[in-house]
PDB file of C-alpha atoms in Angstrom:
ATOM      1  CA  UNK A 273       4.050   9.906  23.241  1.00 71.00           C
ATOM      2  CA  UNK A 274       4.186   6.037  22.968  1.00 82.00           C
ATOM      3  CA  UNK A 275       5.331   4.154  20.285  1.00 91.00           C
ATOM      4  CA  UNK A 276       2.990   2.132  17.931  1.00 95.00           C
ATOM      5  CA  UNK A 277       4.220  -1.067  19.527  1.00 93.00           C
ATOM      6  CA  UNK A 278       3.315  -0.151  23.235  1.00 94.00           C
ATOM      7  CA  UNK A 279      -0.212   0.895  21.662  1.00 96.00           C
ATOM      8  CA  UNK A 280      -0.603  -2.429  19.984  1.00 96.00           C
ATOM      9  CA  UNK A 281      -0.141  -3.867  23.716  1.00 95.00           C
ATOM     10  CA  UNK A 282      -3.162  -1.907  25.118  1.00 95.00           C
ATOM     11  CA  UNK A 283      -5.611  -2.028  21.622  1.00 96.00           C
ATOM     12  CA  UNK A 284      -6.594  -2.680  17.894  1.00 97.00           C
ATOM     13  CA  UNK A 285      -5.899   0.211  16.115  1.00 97.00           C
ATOM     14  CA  UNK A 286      -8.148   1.501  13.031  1.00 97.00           C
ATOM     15  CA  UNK A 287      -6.722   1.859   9.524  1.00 97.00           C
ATOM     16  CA  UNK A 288      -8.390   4.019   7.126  1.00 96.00           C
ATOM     17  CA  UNK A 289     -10.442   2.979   4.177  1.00 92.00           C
ATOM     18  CA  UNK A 290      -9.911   3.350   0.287  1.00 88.00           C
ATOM     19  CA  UNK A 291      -8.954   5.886  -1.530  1.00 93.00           C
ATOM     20  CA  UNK A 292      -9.650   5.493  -5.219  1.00 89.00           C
ATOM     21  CA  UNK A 293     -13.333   5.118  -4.089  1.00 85.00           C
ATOM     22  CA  UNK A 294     -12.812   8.892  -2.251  1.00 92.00           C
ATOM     23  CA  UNK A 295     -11.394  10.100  -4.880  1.00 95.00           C
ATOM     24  CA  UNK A 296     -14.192   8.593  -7.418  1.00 91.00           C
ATOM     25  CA  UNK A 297     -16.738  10.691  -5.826  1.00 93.00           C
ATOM     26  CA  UNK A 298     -14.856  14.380  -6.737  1.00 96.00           C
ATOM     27  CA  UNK A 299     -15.328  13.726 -10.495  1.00 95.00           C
ATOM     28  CA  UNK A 300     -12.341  14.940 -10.957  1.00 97.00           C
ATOM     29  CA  UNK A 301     -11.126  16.069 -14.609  1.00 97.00           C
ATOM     30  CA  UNK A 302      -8.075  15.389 -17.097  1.00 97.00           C
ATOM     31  CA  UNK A 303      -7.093  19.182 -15.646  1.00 97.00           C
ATOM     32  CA  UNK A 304      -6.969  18.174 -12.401  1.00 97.00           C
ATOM     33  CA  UNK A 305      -4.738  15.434 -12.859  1.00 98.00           C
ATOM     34  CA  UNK A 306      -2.484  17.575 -14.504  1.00 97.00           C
ATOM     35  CA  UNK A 307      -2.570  20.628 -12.565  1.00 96.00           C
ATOM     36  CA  UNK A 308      -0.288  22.900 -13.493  1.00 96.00           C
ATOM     37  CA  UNK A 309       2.983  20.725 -13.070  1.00 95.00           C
ATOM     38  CA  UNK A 310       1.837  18.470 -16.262  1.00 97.00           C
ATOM     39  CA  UNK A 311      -0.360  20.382 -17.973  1.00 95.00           C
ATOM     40  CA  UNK A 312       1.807  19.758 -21.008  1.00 95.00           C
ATOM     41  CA  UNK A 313       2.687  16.010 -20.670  1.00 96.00           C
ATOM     42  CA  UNK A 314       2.392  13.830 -23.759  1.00 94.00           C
ATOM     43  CA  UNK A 315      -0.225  11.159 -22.138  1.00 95.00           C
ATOM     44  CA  UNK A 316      -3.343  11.181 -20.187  1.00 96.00           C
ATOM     45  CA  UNK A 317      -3.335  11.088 -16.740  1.00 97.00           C
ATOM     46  CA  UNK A 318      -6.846  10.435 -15.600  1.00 96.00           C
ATOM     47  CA  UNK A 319      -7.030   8.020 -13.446  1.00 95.00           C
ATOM     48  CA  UNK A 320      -3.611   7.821 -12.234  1.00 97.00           C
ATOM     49  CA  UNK A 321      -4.874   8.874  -8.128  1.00 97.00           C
ATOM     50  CA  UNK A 322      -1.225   9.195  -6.767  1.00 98.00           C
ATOM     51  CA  UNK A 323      -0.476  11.940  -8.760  1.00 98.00           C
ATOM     52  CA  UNK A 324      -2.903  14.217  -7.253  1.00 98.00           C
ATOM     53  CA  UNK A 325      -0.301  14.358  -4.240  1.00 98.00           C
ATOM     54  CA  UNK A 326       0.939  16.784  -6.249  1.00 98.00           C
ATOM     55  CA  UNK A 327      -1.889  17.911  -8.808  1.00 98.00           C
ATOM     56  CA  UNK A 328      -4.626  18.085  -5.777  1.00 98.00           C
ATOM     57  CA  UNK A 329      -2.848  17.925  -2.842  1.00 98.00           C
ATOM     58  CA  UNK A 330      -5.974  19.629  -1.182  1.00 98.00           C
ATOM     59  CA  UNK A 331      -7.944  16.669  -2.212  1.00 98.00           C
ATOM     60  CA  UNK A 332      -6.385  14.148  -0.512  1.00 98.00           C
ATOM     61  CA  UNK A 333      -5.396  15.868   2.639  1.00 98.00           C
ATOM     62  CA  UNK A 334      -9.759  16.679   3.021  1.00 98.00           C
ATOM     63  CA  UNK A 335      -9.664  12.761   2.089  1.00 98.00           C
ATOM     64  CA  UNK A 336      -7.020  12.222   5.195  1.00 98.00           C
ATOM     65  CA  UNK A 337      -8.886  14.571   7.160  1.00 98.00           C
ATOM     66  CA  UNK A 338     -12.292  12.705   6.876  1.00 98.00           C
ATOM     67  CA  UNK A 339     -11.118   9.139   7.838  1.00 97.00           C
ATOM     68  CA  UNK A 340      -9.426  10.682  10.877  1.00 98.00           C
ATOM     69  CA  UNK A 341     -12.034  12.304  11.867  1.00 97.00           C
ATOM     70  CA  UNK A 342     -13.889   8.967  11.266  1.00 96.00           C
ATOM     71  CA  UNK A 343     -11.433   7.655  13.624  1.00 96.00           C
ATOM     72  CA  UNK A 344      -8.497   5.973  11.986  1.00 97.00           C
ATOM     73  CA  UNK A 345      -5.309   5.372  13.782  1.00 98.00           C
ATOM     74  CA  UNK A 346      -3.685   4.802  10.591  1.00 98.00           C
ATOM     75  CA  UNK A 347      -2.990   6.641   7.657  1.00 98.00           C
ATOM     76  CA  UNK A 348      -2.146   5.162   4.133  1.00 98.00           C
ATOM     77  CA  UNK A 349      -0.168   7.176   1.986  1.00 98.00           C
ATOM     78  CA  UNK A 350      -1.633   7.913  -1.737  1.00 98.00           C
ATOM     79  CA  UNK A 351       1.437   5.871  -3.031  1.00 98.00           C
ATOM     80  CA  UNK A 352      -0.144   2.194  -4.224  1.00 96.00           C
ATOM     81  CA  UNK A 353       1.226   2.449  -7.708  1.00 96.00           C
ATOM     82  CA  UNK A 354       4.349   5.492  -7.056  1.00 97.00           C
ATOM     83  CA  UNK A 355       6.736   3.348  -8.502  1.00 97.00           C
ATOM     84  CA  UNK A 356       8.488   3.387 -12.048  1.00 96.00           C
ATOM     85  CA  UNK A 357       6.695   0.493 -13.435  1.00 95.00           C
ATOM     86  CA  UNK A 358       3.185   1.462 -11.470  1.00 94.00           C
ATOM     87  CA  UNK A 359       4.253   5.115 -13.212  1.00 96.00           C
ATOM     88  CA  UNK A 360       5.399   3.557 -16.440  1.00 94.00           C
ATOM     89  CA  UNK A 361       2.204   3.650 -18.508  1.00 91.00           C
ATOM     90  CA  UNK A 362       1.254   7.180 -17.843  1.00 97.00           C
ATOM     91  CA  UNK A 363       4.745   7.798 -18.835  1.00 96.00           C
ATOM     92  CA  UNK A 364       5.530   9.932 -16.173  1.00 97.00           C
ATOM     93  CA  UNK A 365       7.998   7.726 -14.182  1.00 95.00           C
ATOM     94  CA  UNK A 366      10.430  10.492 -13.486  1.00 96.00           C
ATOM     95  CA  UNK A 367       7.837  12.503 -11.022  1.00 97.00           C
ATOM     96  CA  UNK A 368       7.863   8.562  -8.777  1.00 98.00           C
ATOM     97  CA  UNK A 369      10.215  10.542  -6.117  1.00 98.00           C
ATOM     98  CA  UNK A 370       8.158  13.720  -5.731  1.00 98.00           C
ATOM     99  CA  UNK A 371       4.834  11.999  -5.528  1.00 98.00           C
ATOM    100  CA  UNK A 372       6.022   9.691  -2.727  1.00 98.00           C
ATOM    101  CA  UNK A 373       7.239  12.773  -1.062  1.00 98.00           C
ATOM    102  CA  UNK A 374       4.427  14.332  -1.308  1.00 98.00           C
ATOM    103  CA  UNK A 375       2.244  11.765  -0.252  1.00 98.00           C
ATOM    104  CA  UNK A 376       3.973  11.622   2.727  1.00 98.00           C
ATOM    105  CA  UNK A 377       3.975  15.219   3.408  1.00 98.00           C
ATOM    106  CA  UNK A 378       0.941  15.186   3.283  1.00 98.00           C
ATOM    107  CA  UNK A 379      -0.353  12.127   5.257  1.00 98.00           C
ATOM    108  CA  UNK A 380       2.500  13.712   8.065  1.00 97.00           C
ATOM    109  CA  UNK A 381       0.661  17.137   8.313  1.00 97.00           C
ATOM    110  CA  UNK A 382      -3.245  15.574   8.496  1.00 98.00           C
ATOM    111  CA  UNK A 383      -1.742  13.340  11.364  1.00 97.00           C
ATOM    112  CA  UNK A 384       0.406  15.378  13.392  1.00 97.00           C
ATOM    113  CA  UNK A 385      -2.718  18.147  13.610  1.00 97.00           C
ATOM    114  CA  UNK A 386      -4.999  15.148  14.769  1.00 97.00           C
ATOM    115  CA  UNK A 387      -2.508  14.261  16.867  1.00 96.00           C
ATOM    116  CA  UNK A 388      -2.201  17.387  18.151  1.00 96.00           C
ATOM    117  CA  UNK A 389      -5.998  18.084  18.810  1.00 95.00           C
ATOM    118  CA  UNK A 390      -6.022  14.432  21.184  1.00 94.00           C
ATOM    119  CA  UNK A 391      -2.463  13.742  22.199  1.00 93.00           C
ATOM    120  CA  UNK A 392      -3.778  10.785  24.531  1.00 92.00           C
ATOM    121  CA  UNK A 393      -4.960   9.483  20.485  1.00 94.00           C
ATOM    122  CA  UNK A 394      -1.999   9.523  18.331  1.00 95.00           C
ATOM    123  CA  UNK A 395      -2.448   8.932  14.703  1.00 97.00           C
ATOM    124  CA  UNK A 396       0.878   7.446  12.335  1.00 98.00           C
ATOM    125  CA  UNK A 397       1.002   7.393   9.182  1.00 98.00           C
ATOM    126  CA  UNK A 398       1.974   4.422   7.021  1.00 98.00           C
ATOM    127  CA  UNK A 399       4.177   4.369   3.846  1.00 98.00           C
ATOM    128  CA  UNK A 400       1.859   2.736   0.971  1.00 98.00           C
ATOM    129  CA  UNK A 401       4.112   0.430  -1.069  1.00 98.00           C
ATOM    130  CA  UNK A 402       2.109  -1.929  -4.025  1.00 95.00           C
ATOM    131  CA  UNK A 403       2.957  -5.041  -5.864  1.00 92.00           C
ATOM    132  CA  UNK A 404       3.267  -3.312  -9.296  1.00 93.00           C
ATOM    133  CA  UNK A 405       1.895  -4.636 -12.268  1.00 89.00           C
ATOM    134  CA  UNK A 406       4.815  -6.912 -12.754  1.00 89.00           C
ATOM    135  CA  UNK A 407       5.130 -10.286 -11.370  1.00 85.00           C
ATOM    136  CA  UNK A 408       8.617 -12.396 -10.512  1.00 82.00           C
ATOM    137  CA  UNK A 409       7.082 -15.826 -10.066  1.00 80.00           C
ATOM    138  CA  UNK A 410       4.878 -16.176 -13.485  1.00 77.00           C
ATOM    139  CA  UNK A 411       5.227 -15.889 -17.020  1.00 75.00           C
ATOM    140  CA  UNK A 412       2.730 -13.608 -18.725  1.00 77.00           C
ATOM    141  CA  UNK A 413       3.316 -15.637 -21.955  1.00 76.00           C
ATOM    142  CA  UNK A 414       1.543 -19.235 -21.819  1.00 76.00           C
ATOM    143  CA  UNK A 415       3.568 -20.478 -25.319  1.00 83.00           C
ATOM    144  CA  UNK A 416       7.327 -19.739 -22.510  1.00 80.00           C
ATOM    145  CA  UNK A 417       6.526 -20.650 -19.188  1.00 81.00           C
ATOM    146  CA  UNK A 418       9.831 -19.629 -18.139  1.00 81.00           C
ATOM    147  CA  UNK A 419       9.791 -15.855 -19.383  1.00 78.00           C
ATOM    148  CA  UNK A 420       9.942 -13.281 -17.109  1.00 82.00           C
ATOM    149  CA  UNK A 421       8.690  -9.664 -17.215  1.00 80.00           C
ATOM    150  CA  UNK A 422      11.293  -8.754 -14.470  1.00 90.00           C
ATOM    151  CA  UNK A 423      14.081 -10.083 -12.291  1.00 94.00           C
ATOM    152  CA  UNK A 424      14.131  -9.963  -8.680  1.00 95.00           C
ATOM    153  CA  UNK A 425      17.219  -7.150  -8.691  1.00 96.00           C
ATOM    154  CA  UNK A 426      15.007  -4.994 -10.653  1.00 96.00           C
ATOM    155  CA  UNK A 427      11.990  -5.269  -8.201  1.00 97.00           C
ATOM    156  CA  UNK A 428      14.420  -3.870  -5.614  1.00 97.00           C
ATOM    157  CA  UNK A 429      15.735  -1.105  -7.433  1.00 97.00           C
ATOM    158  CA  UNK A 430      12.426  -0.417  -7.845  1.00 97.00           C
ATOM    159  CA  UNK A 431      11.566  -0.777  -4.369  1.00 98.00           C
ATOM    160  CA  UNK A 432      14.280   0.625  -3.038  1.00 98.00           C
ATOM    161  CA  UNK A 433      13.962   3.998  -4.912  1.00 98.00           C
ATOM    162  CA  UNK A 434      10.043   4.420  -3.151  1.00 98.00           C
ATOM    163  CA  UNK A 435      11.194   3.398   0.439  1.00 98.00           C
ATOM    164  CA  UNK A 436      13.706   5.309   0.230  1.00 98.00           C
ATOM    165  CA  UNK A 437      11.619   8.826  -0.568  1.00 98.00           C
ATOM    166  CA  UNK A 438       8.525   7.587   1.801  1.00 98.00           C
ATOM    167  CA  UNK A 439      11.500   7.191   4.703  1.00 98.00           C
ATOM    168  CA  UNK A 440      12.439  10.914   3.727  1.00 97.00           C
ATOM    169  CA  UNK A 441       8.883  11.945   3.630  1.00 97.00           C
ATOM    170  CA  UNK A 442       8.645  10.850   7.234  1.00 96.00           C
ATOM    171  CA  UNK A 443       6.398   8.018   7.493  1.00 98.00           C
ATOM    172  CA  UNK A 444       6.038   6.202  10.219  1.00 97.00           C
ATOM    173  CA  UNK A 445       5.366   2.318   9.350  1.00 98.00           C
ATOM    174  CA  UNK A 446       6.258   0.857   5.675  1.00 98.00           C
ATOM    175  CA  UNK A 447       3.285  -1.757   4.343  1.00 98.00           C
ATOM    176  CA  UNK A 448       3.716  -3.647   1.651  1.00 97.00           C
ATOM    177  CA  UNK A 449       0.003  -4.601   0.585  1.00 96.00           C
ATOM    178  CA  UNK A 450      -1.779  -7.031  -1.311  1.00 91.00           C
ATOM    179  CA  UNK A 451       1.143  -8.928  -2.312  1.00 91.00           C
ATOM    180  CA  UNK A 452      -0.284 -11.259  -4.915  1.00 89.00           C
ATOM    181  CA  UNK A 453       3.228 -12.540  -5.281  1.00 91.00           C
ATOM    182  CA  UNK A 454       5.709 -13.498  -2.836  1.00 93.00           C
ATOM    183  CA  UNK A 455       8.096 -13.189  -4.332  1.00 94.00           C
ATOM    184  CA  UNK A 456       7.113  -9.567  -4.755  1.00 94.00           C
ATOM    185  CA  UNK A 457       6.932  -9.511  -1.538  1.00 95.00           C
ATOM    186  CA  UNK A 458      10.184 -10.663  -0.903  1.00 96.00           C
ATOM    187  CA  UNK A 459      12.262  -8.063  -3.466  1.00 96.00           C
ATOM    188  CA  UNK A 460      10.540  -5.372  -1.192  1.00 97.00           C
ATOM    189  CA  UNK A 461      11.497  -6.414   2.148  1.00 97.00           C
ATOM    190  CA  UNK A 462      14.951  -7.206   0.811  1.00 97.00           C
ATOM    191  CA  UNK A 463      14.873  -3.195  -0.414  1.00 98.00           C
ATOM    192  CA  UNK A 464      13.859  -2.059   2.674  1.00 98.00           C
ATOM    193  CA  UNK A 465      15.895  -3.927   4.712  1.00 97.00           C
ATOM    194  CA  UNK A 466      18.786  -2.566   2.275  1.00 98.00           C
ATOM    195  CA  UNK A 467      17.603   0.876   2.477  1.00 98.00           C
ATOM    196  CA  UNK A 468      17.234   0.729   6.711  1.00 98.00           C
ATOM    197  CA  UNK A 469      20.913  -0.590   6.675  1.00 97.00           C
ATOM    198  CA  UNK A 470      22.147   2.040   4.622  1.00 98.00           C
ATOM    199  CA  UNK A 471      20.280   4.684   6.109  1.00 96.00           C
ATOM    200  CA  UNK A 472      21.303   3.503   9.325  1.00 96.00           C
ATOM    201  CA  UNK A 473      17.741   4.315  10.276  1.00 95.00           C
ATOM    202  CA  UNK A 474      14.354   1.613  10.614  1.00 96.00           C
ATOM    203  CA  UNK A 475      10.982   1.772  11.138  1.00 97.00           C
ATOM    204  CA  UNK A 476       8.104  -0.671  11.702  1.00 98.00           C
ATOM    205  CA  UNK A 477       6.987  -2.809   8.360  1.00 98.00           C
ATOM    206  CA  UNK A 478       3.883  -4.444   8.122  1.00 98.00           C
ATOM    207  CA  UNK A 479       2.951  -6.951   5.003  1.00 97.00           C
ATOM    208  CA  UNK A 480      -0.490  -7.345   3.671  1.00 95.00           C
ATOM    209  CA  UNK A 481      -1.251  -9.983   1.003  1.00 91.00           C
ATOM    210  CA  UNK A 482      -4.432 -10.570  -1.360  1.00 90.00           C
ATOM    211  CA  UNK A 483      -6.227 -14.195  -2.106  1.00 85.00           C
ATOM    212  CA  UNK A 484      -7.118 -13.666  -5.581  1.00 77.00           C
ATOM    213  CA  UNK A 485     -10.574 -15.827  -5.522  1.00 73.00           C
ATOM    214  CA  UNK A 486     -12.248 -18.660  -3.386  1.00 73.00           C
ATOM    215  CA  UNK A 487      -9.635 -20.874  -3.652  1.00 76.00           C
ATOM    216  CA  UNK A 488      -7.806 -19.544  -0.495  1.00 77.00           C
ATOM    217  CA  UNK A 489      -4.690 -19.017  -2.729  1.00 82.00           C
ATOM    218  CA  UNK A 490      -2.262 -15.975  -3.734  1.00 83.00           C
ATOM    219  CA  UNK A 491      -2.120 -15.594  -7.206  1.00 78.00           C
ATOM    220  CA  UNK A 492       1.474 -17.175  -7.395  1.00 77.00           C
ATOM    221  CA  UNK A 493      -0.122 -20.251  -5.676  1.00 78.00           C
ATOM    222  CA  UNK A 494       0.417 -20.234  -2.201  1.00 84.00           C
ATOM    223  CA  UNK A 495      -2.254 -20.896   0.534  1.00 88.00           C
ATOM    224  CA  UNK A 496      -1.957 -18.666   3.733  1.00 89.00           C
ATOM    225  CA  UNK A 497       0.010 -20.447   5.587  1.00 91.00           C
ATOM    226  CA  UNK A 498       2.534 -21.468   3.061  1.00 90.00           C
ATOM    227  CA  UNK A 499       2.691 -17.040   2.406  1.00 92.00           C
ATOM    228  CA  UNK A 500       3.536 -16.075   6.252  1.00 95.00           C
ATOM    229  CA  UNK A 501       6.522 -19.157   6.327  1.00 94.00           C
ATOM    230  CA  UNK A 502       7.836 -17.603   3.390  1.00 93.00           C
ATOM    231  CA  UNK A 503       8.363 -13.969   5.042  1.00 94.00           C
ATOM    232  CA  UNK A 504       9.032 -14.783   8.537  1.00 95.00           C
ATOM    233  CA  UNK A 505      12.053 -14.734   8.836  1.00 93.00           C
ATOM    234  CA  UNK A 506      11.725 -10.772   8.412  1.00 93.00           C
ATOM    235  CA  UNK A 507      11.265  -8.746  11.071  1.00 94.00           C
ATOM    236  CA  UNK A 508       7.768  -7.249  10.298  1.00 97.00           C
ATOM    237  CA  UNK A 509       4.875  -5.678  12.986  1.00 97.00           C
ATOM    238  CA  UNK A 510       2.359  -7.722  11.025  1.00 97.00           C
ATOM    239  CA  UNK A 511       1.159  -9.840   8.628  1.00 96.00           C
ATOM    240  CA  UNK A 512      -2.760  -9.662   7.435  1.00 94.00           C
ATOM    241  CA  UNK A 513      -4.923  -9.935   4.339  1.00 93.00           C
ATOM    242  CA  UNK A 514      -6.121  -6.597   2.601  1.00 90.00           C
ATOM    243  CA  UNK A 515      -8.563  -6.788  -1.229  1.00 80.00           C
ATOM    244  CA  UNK A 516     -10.357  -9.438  -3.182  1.00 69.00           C
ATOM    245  CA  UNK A 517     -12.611 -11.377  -0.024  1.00 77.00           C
ATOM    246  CA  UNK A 518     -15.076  -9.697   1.572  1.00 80.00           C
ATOM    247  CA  UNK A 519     -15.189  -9.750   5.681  1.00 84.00           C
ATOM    248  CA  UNK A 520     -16.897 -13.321   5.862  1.00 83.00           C
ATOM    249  CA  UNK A 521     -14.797 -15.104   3.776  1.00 83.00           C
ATOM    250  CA  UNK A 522     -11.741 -13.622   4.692  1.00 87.00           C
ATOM    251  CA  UNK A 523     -12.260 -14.508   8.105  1.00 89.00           C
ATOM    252  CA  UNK A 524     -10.791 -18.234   8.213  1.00 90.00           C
ATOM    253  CA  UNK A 525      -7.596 -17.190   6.388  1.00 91.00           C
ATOM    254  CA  UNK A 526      -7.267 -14.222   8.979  1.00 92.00           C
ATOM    255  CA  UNK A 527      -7.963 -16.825  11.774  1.00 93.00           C
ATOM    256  CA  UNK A 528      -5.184 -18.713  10.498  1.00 93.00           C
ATOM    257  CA  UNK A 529      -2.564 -16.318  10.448  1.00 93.00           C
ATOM    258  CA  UNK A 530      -3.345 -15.075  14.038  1.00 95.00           C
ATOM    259  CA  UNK A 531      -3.063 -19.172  14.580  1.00 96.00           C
ATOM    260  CA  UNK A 532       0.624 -19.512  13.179  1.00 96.00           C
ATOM    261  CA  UNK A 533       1.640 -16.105  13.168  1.00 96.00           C
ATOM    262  CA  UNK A 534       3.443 -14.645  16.615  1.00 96.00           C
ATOM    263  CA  UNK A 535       2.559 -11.271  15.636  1.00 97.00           C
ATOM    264  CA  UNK A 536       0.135  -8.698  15.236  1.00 97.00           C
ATOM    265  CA  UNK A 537      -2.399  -9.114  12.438  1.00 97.00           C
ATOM    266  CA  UNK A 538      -3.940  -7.036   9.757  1.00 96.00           C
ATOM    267  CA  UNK A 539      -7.274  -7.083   7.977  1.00 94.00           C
ATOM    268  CA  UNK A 540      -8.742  -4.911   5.752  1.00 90.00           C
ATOM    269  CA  UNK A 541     -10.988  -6.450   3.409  1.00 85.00           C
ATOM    270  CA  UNK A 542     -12.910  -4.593   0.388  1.00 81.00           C
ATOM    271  CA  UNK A 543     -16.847  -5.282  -0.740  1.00 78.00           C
ATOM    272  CA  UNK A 544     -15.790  -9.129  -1.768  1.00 74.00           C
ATOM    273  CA  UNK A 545     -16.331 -10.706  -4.598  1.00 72.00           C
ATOM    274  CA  UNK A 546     -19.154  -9.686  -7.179  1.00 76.00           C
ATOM    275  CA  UNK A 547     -22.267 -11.811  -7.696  1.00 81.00           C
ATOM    276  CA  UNK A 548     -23.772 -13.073 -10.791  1.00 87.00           C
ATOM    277  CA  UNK A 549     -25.239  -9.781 -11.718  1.00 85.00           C
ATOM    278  CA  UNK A 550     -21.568  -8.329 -11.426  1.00 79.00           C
ATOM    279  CA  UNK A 551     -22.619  -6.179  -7.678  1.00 80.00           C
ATOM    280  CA  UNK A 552     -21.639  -6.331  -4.601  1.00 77.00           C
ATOM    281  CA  UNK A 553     -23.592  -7.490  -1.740  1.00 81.00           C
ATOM    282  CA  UNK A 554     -21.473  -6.285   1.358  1.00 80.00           C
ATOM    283  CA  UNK A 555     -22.008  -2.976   2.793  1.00 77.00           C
ATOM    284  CA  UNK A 556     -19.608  -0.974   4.650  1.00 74.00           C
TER     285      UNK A 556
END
């Protein structure tokens, strides 16, 4: 079977689509998020769509299922916010390996029996990795400008720990997506580049930032360009855009990157930005 990178060579390949909007449309209850793993935890959990890896695994795997059969080349893991600090305020930070594993599992099975139905088609799943809700490069106090919520060696441990258990899971590609800081951005690829060194084992990354709003900027401050000169000295499969723009305004920061960037490139916008009545205009 070919590798992702001699794919890339012949075609675009299809990622899937959101989850959180799948998952919206179960209704799913307090119960189900706790299954029967947490049905005694201390803190709500609704809401919290990663841990139905575990809760509802047969959830998400019909939610894999239906954007393959849609046609998607590319499988996300349900991992956006399995880490400790994504974890932290459901208090449940000590289940972060299991969910990533099980996430993966998943994502694995629902691809390799696509796969297997249209070998001359195969499907890969990619490791999910977020920003957090933490950021290195801003203060989230405007009276100490110089505060931090987090240091750069704690991103990576943090990092680290969720590479580490997607890589065990089996994944095929790592993304780290919609990067609204760089710096982020940076603490991840460092962990992953740690964790492929270690493991004496690598697979493809690909990095996927956010612009926060109309200004063309990330929101640490950087324009598009100034965001792919920062990273490139990685060695990443691609660099793209994912969140905030919708597919017509996204399209001149996209063009850029193809522009500067000498490799592949990503897009995967959402429904844009609201209008004045607080809806959303773009259609799937």
């Amino acid at each position: 079977m070919k590798n992702i990178k001699e794919i890339l060579q012949e075609r675009i390949l299809i990622m899937d689509g959101a989850m959180g909007t799948m998952i919206q449309k179960y209704t799913l209850t307090e119960e189900d998020f706790r299954g029967t793993q947490f049905k005694d935890h201390g803190f709500p959990l609704k809401g919290n769509n990663d841990i139905l890896s575990l809760t509802r695994p047969d959830v998400i795997r019909e939610i894999y299922d239906q954007y393959l059969d849609a046609g998607a080349d590319i499988l996300f893991t349900n991992t956006f916010s399995s880490t400790r600090l994504g974890q932290l305020e459901y208090k449940i930070e000590y289940a972060v390996r299991d969910m990533n594993l099980a996430s993966a599992h998943l994502a694995h099975k629902a691809v390799a029996a696509h796969t297997a139905k249209n070998p001359e088609k195969p499907r890969f799943v990619a490791g999910s990795i977020g920003p957090t809700n933490k950021t290195a490069s801003l203060s989230p106090d405007v009276n100490d400008p110089a505060y931090r919520a987090i240091t750069f060696d704690e991103l990576v441990e943090v990092y680290y720990e969720q590479a580490d258990a997607l890589l065990e899971g089996g994944v095929d590609i790592l993304i780290v997506e919609t990067i609204f800081d760089t710096l982020n951005a940076k603490a991840a690829l460092f962990a992953i580049s740690s964790l492929f060194e270690n493991r004496q084992k690598s697979i493809p990354v690909m990095v996927s930032g956010t612009i926060t709003d109309a200004s063309g900027r990330t929101l640490s401050g950087q324009v598009t360009e100034a965001f792919w000169y920062s990273i490139s000295h990685m060695d990443i499969l691609s660099i793209g855009l994912n969140c905030a723009l919708g597919a017509d305004m996204m399209r001149n920061y996209i063009s850029e990157l193809s522009r500067i960037a000498p490799i592949y490139v990503s897009v995967h916008p959402n429904a844009g930005l609201p209008n004045e009545f607080g809806q959303y205009d773009e259609m799937p």
